[in-house]
CSV table of C-alpha atoms in Angstrom, one decimal:
chain,number,residue,atom,x,y,z
A,1,UNK,CA,81.7,-30.4,30.7
A,2,UNK,CA,81.3,-27.4,32.3
A,3,UNK,CA,83.9,-24.6,32.1
A,4,UNK,CA,85.7,-22.7,34.9
A,5,UNK,CA,84.1,-19.4,35.3
A,6,UNK,CA,85.5,-16.6,33.3
A,7,UNK,CA,88.2,-14.7,35.7
A,8,UNK,CA,87.0,-11.0,35.5
A,9,UNK,CA,83.3,-13.0,37.3
A,10,UNK,CA,82.5,-13.5,41.1
A,11,UNK,CA,81.5,-15.8,42.5
A,12,UNK,CA,77.9,-18.2,40.8
A,13,UNK,CA,76.7,-18.1,45.1
A,14,UNK,CA,75.0,-14.7,44.9
A,15,UNK,CA,78.7,-12.3,45.8
A,16,UNK,CA,78.6,-9.2,44.0
A,17,UNK,CA,81.0,-8.5,41.6
A,18,UNK,CA,82.3,-5.4,40.0
A,19,UNK,CA,84.0,-5.3,36.3
A,20,UNK,CA,85.2,-2.6,34.9
A,21,UNK,CA,83.3,-2.2,30.8
A,22,UNK,CA,85.5,1.2,29.8
A,23,UNK,CA,84.2,3.8,28.4
A,24,UNK,CA,80.2,4.1,27.1
A,25,UNK,CA,79.9,6.3,23.7
A,26,UNK,CA,75.8,7.2,24.2
A,27,UNK,CA,72.8,7.5,22.8
A,28,UNK,CA,74.1,11.2,22.7
A,29,UNK,CA,77.3,10.6,21.5
A,30,UNK,CA,78.9,12.1,25.1
A,31,UNK,CA,81.4,9.4,26.0
A,32,UNK,CA,81.0,8.1,29.0
A,33,UNK,CA,84.4,7.2,30.9
A,34,UNK,CA,85.3,4.1,33.3
A,35,UNK,CA,82.4,2.9,33.6
A,36,UNK,CA,81.8,-0.1,36.0
A,37,UNK,CA,79.4,-2.7,36.4
A,38,UNK,CA,78.5,-4.3,39.3
A,39,UNK,CA,76.7,-8.2,39.3
A,40,UNK,CA,75.9,-11.2,40.5
A,41,UNK,CA,75.7,-14.3,39.6
A,42,UNK,CA,74.2,-17.6,40.1
A,43,UNK,CA,74.5,-21.7,38.9
A,44,UNK,CA,77.5,-23.3,36.0
A,45,UNK,CA,78.1,-21.6,33.3
A,46,UNK,CA,78.9,-25.0,30.4
A,47,UNK,CA,81.7,-24.9,28.5
A,48,UNK,CA,81.0,-23.1,25.4
A,49,UNK,CA,79.5,-19.9,28.0
A,50,UNK,CA,75.8,-21.0,26.0
A,51,UNK,CA,74.1,-21.6,28.8
A,52,UNK,CA,73.4,-18.0,30.0
A,53,UNK,CA,70.3,-16.3,31.4
A,54,UNK,CA,70.7,-11.9,32.0
A,55,UNK,CA,68.0,-10.8,34.6
A,56,UNK,CA,67.7,-7.4,34.2
A,57,UNK,CA,66.0,-5.2,37.3
A,58,UNK,CA,62.8,-2.9,37.3
A,59,UNK,CA,63.4,0.4,38.1
A,60,UNK,CA,64.5,0.8,42.2
A,61,UNK,CA,66.2,-2.7,41.4
A,62,UNK,CA,69.7,-4.1,42.0
A,63,UNK,CA,71.4,-6.9,41.6
A,64,UNK,CA,70.2,-8.9,44.3
A,65,UNK,CA,67.5,-11.3,42.2
A,66,UNK,CA,67.8,-13.8,44.9
A,67,UNK,CA,70.0,-14.2,48.7
A,68,UNK,CA,70.3,-14.0,51.5
A,69,UNK,CA,69.3,-10.9,53.7
A,70,UNK,CA,72.5,-8.9,54.7
A,71,UNK,CA,73.2,-5.2,55.2
A,72,UNK,CA,72.1,-4.1,51.4
A,73,UNK,CA,69.5,-6.6,50.9
A,74,UNK,CA,67.1,-6.2,54.1
A,75,UNK,CA,65.0,-8.8,51.7
A,76,UNK,CA,65.4,-12.4,50.5
A,77,UNK,CA,66.3,-10.7,46.6
A,78,UNK,CA,63.4,-8.5,44.8
A,79,UNK,CA,62.2,-12.3,43.0
A,80,UNK,CA,62.6,-15.2,44.6
A,81,UNK,CA,62.2,-17.9,44.1
A,82,UNK,CA,62.4,-17.4,40.5
A,83,UNK,CA,66.2,-18.8,40.6
A,84,UNK,CA,68.3,-21.3,42.2
A,85,UNK,CA,68.2,-24.9,41.5
A,86,UNK,CA,64.7,-26.0,41.2
A,87,UNK,CA,63.5,-23.4,40.7
A,88,UNK,CA,61.6,-21.6,36.8
A,89,UNK,CA,65.5,-20.8,36.3
A,90,UNK,CA,67.2,-24.0,37.0
A,91,UNK,CA,70.6,-23.1,38.7
A,92,UNK,CA,70.8,-26.7,37.8
A,93,UNK,CA,70.9,-25.7,34.2
A,94,UNK,CA,71.3,-22.4,34.0
A,95,UNK,CA,74.2,-19.4,34.8
A,96,UNK,CA,72.2,-16.1,35.4
A,97,UNK,CA,73.7,-13.1,35.8
A,98,UNK,CA,71.3,-9.5,37.0
A,99,UNK,CA,73.5,-6.4,36.2
A,100,UNK,CA,72.4,-3.1,38.3
A,101,UNK,CA,71.5,-1.2,35.7
A,102,UNK,CA,74.0,1.7,34.3
A,103,UNK,CA,73.2,5.2,36.3
A,104,UNK,CA,72.1,2.9,39.3
A,105,UNK,CA,73.2,3.3,42.6
A,106,UNK,CA,74.2,-0.3,43.3
A,107,UNK,CA,77.7,-0.1,42.9
A,108,UNK,CA,77.2,0.7,38.8
A,109,UNK,CA,78.9,3.6,37.8
A,110,UNK,CA,76.0,6.8,38.1
A,111,UNK,CA,75.3,9.6,39.8
A,112,UNK,CA,76.5,8.5,42.8
A,113,UNK,CA,79.5,7.6,41.5
A,114,UNK,CA,83.5,9.4,41.7
A,115,UNK,CA,83.6,11.7,38.8
A,116,UNK,CA,86.9,10.6,37.4
A,117,UNK,CA,87.4,14.1,39.1
A,118,UNK,CA,87.8,13.0,42.5
A,119,UNK,CA,84.2,14.6,43.1
A,120,UNK,CA,80.7,13.3,43.0
A,121,UNK,CA,79.6,12.6,39.5
A,122,UNK,CA,75.2,14.4,40.8
A,123,UNK,CA,73.0,15.7,38.3
A,124,UNK,CA,76.4,16.3,36.1
A,125,UNK,CA,76.4,12.8,34.9
A,126,UNK,CA,74.6,12.7,31.7
A,127,UNK,CA,71.5,11.8,30.0
A,128,UNK,CA,71.3,7.5,29.3
A,129,UNK,CA,68.6,6.2,27.1
A,130,UNK,CA,67.3,2.0,27.6
A,131,UNK,CA,69.0,1.7,24.0
A,132,UNK,CA,72.7,2.9,26.6
A,133,UNK,CA,71.5,0.7,29.3
A,134,UNK,CA,71.9,-2.6,27.4
A,135,UNK,CA,74.7,-0.9,25.0
A,136,UNK,CA,76.9,-1.4,28.5
A,137,UNK,CA,75.5,-4.8,29.2
A,138,UNK,CA,76.7,-5.6,26.0
A,139,UNK,CA,80.2,-4.4,27.0
A,140,UNK,CA,80.0,-6.5,29.7
A,141,UNK,CA,79.5,-9.7,27.8
A,142,UNK,CA,81.9,-9.0,25.0
A,143,UNK,CA,84.7,-8.6,28.1
A,144,UNK,CA,83.2,-12.0,29.8
A,145,UNK,CA,83.3,-13.7,26.7
A,146,UNK,CA,79.7,-14.4,26.2
A,147,UNK,CA,78.6,-14.3,22.6
A,148,UNK,CA,74.9,-15.4,22.5
A,149,UNK,CA,72.9,-15.2,26.0
A,150,UNK,CA,70.2,-18.2,26.1
A,151,UNK,CA,68.0,-15.7,27.3
A,152,UNK,CA,67.0,-12.1,28.6
A,153,UNK,CA,63.7,-11.7,31.0
A,154,UNK,CA,62.8,-8.7,32.4
A,155,UNK,CA,59.7,-6.5,33.4
A,156,UNK,CA,59.2,-2.7,34.6
A,157,UNK,CA,62.3,-1.1,33.3
A,158,UNK,CA,63.8,-4.4,33.4
A,159,UNK,CA,60.8,-5.6,30.1
A,160,UNK,CA,62.4,-2.6,28.7
A,161,UNK,CA,66.0,-3.3,28.6
A,162,UNK,CA,64.8,-6.6,27.3
A,163,UNK,CA,63.2,-5.8,24.7
A,164,UNK,CA,65.7,-3.1,22.8
A,165,UNK,CA,68.4,-6.6,23.9
A,166,UNK,CA,65.3,-8.1,21.1
A,167,UNK,CA,66.1,-4.4,18.2
A,168,UNK,CA,69.5,-3.9,19.2
A,169,UNK,CA,71.3,-7.4,19.6
A,170,UNK,CA,68.4,-10.5,18.4
A,171,UNK,CA,72.2,-13.2,17.4
A,172,UNK,CA,73.1,-12.2,20.5
A,173,UNK,CA,69.7,-14.2,22.4
A,174,UNK,CA,67.6,-17.5,22.4
A,175,UNK,CA,64.8,-16.5,23.8
A,176,UNK,CA,63.4,-13.1,25.8
A,177,UNK,CA,61.1,-12.5,28.7
A,178,UNK,CA,59.4,-9.1,27.9
A,179,UNK,CA,57.1,-8.6,31.1
A,180,UNK,CA,54.8,-5.7,32.2
A,181,UNK,CA,55.9,-2.8,29.9
A,182,UNK,CA,55.0,-0.8,26.2
A,183,UNK,CA,57.0,-0.6,23.3
A,184,UNK,CA,57.0,3.7,24.0
A,185,UNK,CA,56.7,5.8,27.5
A,186,UNK,CA,52.9,6.6,26.6
A,187,UNK,CA,51.1,10.0,27.4
A,188,UNK,CA,50.4,8.4,30.9
A,189,UNK,CA,53.7,7.0,31.7
A,190,UNK,CA,55.4,10.1,31.5
A,191,UNK,CA,53.1,12.3,33.1
A,192,UNK,CA,53.1,10.6,36.5
A,193,UNK,CA,57.2,9.9,36.4
A,194,UNK,CA,57.6,14.2,35.1
A,195,UNK,CA,55.8,14.7,38.8
A,196,UNK,CA,58.1,12.7,39.9
A,197,UNK,CA,60.9,14.2,38.7
A,198,UNK,CA,59.8,18.0,39.9
A,199,UNK,CA,58.5,16.8,43.4
A,200,UNK,CA,63.5,15.2,43.7
A,201,UNK,CA,64.1,18.1,42.0
A,202,UNK,CA,62.4,21.1,43.7
A,203,UNK,CA,63.5,19.4,46.8
A,204,UNK,CA,65.5,22.4,48.8
A,205,UNK,CA,68.0,20.0,49.2
A,206,UNK,CA,68.4,18.9,45.7
A,207,UNK,CA,71.1,21.9,45.2
A,208,UNK,CA,70.9,21.6,41.3
A,209,UNK,CA,71.4,17.8,41.7
A,210,UNK,CA,75.0,19.1,43.7
A,211,UNK,CA,74.0,17.3,46.8
A,212,UNK,CA,76.4,14.5,47.4
A,213,UNK,CA,78.4,15.1,50.5
A,214,UNK,CA,77.5,18.2,51.5
A,215,UNK,CA,75.0,15.8,54.2
A,216,UNK,CA,71.9,17.4,52.9
A,217,UNK,CA,70.3,15.1,50.6
A,218,UNK,CA,65.7,15.7,49.0
A,219,UNK,CA,64.8,12.9,50.8
A,220,UNK,CA,61.5,14.4,51.3
A,221,UNK,CA,61.3,14.5,47.4
A,222,UNK,CA,62.3,11.6,46.6
A,223,UNK,CA,59.4,10.2,49.0
A,224,UNK,CA,56.8,12.7,47.7
A,225,UNK,CA,57.9,10.9,44.3
A,226,UNK,CA,57.9,7.2,45.6
A,227,UNK,CA,54.1,7.5,46.8
A,228,UNK,CA,53.4,9.3,43.8
A,229,UNK,CA,55.0,5.5,41.9
A,230,UNK,CA,53.7,3.2,44.7
A,231,UNK,CA,50.1,4.4,43.9
A,232,UNK,CA,50.7,3.7,39.9
A,233,UNK,CA,52.2,0.2,41.1
A,234,UNK,CA,49.2,-0.9,42.8
A,235,UNK,CA,44.9,-1.5,41.1
A,236,UNK,CA,42.5,1.0,42.4
A,237,UNK,CA,40.8,-2.5,43.3
A,238,UNK,CA,43.7,-3.9,45.9
A,239,UNK,CA,43.9,0.1,47.7
A,240,UNK,CA,40.8,0.3,48.8
A,241,UNK,CA,39.7,-3.6,49.7
A,242,UNK,CA,43.1,-3.0,52.2
A,243,UNK,CA,42.8,0.1,53.2
A,244,UNK,CA,39.4,1.7,52.6
A,245,UNK,CA,39.0,5.3,53.6
A,246,UNK,CA,40.0,4.2,57.6
A,247,UNK,CA,41.9,5.6,59.4
A,248,UNK,CA,45.9,4.3,60.8
A,249,UNK,CA,45.1,2.9,63.8
A,250,UNK,CA,45.2,5.1,66.3
A,251,UNK,CA,45.5,8.5,64.5
A,252,UNK,CA,42.4,10.8,63.2
A,253,UNK,CA,42.8,12.0,60.2
A,254,UNK,CA,39.3,13.3,60.1
A,255,UNK,CA,39.8,16.9,63.4
A,256,UNK,CA,38.5,19.7,63.5
A,257,UNK,CA,41.2,22.0,61.3
A,258,UNK,CA,43.6,21.1,58.8
A,259,UNK,CA,47.3,21.0,60.9
A,260,UNK,CA,47.9,17.2,59.1
A,261,UNK,CA,47.6,14.9,62.3
A,262,UNK,CA,46.4,12.5,62.2
A,263,UNK,CA,46.5,10.1,58.6
A,264,UNK,CA,44.8,7.7,56.3
A,265,UNK,CA,45.4,3.7,56.2
A,266,UNK,CA,46.6,4.3,52.7
A,267,UNK,CA,49.0,7.6,53.4
A,268,UNK,CA,50.7,5.3,56.8
A,269,UNK,CA,51.5,2.7,54.0
A,270,UNK,CA,52.9,4.8,51.7
A,271,UNK,CA,54.8,7.0,53.5
A,272,UNK,CA,55.7,3.0,54.8
A,273,UNK,CA,56.1,3.2,50.9
A,274,UNK,CA,58.5,6.3,50.9
A,275,UNK,CA,61.1,5.2,54.5
A,276,UNK,CA,62.4,2.1,53.0
A,277,UNK,CA,63.2,3.9,49.5
A,278,UNK,CA,64.5,6.8,51.5
A,279,UNK,CA,67.3,4.4,53.2
A,280,UNK,CA,68.5,2.5,49.9
A,281,UNK,CA,68.0,4.6,46.5
A,282,UNK,CA,70.4,8.4,45.7
A,283,UNK,CA,67.8,10.9,44.3
A,284,UNK,CA,69.6,11.4,41.5
A,285,UNK,CA,70.1,7.7,40.1
A,286,UNK,CA,66.0,8.3,40.6
A,287,UNK,CA,65.7,11.9,38.3
A,288,UNK,CA,68.3,9.9,35.7
A,289,UNK,CA,66.9,6.2,35.7
A,290,UNK,CA,63.0,7.9,36.0
A,291,UNK,CA,64.2,10.3,32.4
A,292,UNK,CA,65.3,7.0,30.8
A,293,UNK,CA,61.8,5.4,30.8
A,294,UNK,CA,60.4,8.5,29.8
A,295,UNK,CA,62.7,8.2,26.1
A,296,UNK,CA,61.2,4.7,26.4
A,297,UNK,CA,61.3,4.6,22.2
A,298,UNK,CA,61.7,1.0,21.1
A,299,UNK,CA,60.7,2.8,17.2
A,300,UNK,CA,62.3,6.1,17.2
A,301,UNK,CA,64.3,6.2,14.3
A,302,UNK,CA,64.1,3.2,12.9
A,303,UNK,CA,61.7,3.7,11.2
A,304,UNK,CA,58.4,3.1,13.7
A,305,UNK,CA,57.0,0.6,16.1
A,306,UNK,CA,55.2,-1.6,14.1
A,307,UNK,CA,58.5,-2.1,11.4
A,308,UNK,CA,60.7,-2.8,14.5
A,309,UNK,CA,58.5,-5.1,16.1
A,310,UNK,CA,58.1,-7.5,12.9
A,311,UNK,CA,61.4,-7.4,11.7
A,312,UNK,CA,62.4,-8.7,14.9
A,313,UNK,CA,63.3,-12.5,15.0
A,314,UNK,CA,63.9,-13.4,18.4
A,315,UNK,CA,61.3,-15.8,20.2
A,316,UNK,CA,59.9,-14.1,22.8
A,317,UNK,CA,56.9,-14.3,26.0
A,318,UNK,CA,55.7,-11.5,26.3
A,319,UNK,CA,53.5,-10.4,29.6
A,320,UNK,CA,50.6,-8.2,31.0
A,321,UNK,CA,49.2,-7.8,34.0
A,322,UNK,CA,45.6,-7.5,34.0
A,323,UNK,CA,45.1,-5.1,36.6
A,324,UNK,CA,48.2,-2.8,35.3
A,325,UNK,CA,47.2,0.4,35.5
A,326,UNK,CA,51.3,2.2,34.5
A,327,UNK,CA,51.6,-0.4,31.7
A,328,UNK,CA,47.8,-0.9,30.7
A,329,UNK,CA,47.2,-4.7,28.5
A,330,UNK,CA,46.7,-2.8,25.0
A,331,UNK,CA,50.5,-1.3,25.1
A,332,UNK,CA,51.9,-4.6,26.0
A,333,UNK,CA,48.6,-6.3,23.0
A,334,UNK,CA,51.1,-4.2,20.2
A,335,UNK,CA,53.8,-5.9,21.0
A,336,UNK,CA,52.6,-8.7,20.5
A,337,UNK,CA,50.4,-8.6,18.2
A,338,UNK,CA,53.4,-7.2,16.4
A,339,UNK,CA,56.0,-10.1,16.5
A,340,UNK,CA,56.3,-13.0,14.2
A,341,UNK,CA,58.2,-15.2,17.2
A,342,UNK,CA,55.5,-14.9,19.9
A,343,UNK,CA,52.4,-16.4,20.6
A,344,UNK,CA,50.4,-13.7,21.7
A,345,UNK,CA,49.8,-12.0,25.3
A,346,UNK,CA,50.7,-14.4,28.5
A,347,UNK,CA,48.1,-12.6,30.7
A,348,UNK,CA,48.5,-12.9,34.9
A,349,UNK,CA,45.8,-12.7,36.5
A,350,UNK,CA,46.1,-10.1,39.6
A,351,UNK,CA,44.1,-7.7,41.9
A,352,UNK,CA,47.5,-6.4,43.0
A,353,UNK,CA,48.5,-4.7,39.7
A,354,UNK,CA,51.7,-3.8,38.1
A,355,UNK,CA,53.3,-5.1,40.6
A,356,UNK,CA,51.6,-8.4,40.1
A,357,UNK,CA,54.9,-9.8,38.2
A,358,UNK,CA,56.7,-10.0,41.8
A,359,UNK,CA,53.6,-10.6,43.8
A,360,UNK,CA,52.0,-13.6,41.9
A,361,UNK,CA,54.6,-16.0,41.8
A,362,UNK,CA,52.9,-18.9,40.4
A,363,UNK,CA,51.9,-16.9,37.9
A,364,UNK,CA,55.3,-15.8,36.8
A,365,UNK,CA,56.9,-19.0,37.5
A,366,UNK,CA,54.3,-20.1,34.6
A,367,UNK,CA,55.6,-17.3,31.9
A,368,UNK,CA,59.8,-18.1,33.0
A,369,UNK,CA,59.0,-21.6,32.6
A,370,UNK,CA,57.7,-21.3,29.9
A,371,UNK,CA,60.7,-18.8,28.1
A,372,UNK,CA,63.0,-21.5,29.0
A,373,UNK,CA,61.6,-23.9,27.3
A,374,UNK,CA,62.1,-21.4,24.4
A,375,UNK,CA,65.3,-21.4,25.2
A,376,UNK,CA,66.3,-24.9,25.4
A,377,UNK,CA,64.8,-25.7,22.0
A,378,UNK,CA,67.5,-23.9,20.2
A,379,UNK,CA,70.3,-25.3,19.1
A,380,UNK,CA,73.0,-23.7,20.2
A,381,UNK,CA,72.6,-23.9,23.6
A,382,UNK,CA,73.7,-26.7,25.1
A,383,UNK,CA,74.3,-28.2,28.7
């Protein structure tokens, strides 16, 4: 028998809602005051709240995992076809929650939110970790009376959050799905990511991170950061097949001087990706969340990666994309090799690189079905 949704939850039709979770104590020792979490829900909550699935978004994602287009969401969610009636995460059986992460800019408290003093947080917002994001979600679950999730699932930064859920709160989840992320930030990833941060903070409009409300934003820096990031999200093979060294239509990048008036086709593509992000994302939030990815290390202060993983009791599906150059296969294999309740790495075969877990719908659907089968097998999960 279905229960009534918790009074703090928004309608289970994808409507955006907000829950005030109070203060959050960060890894740094800083107490972040008056935190609000934005979230969306789908499905029917059962009587004992044992059928709840938490979905974690990637760096520039949000709570809109699936749903209609609107002014805030120009696409039908970032994981279309994965959540809904009859989908791999079937909302006829599961109650799905997707939050906007702590530090985000889509309704959850972050740098673009107002500080209690009435001014924007901006770069005054304290540094956060992936663990802090998870800690905030655990506080949210406490308020909602969700003792245990049937599954926690995410890819990329969302996968890092799912991993931290497995380590921090193994007793509060039946299963996990971790896609396209490693157990810690590598030198290569930190190199990509710190370069993106520098592109933003070197923009004169950054104003020491105090640009909110000034009428000037570091859009040039954010656009450059997005171009750098997007190159790491796609594979070399795909980019060369699609664009080669061709000029953009109607443009000539091989002129008699370096005026840079003409663009290559791939340059035009990256410009488009940059423009899309600038229109919907805050630069300071991008810096904060990228820095959190640099700090990602499930073994830090816990006895090391292998110790943490071998003592993890959560059944998990671990997934990699075979052409992922941001989180290469060897890093994901390290996770699966040391988890006692994992049967190896599930590999998505894709030309699209890191974004394969978003782009390859059929293969990703199988990963999610396998994860939900683990959740359904748990004796505490009831329908």
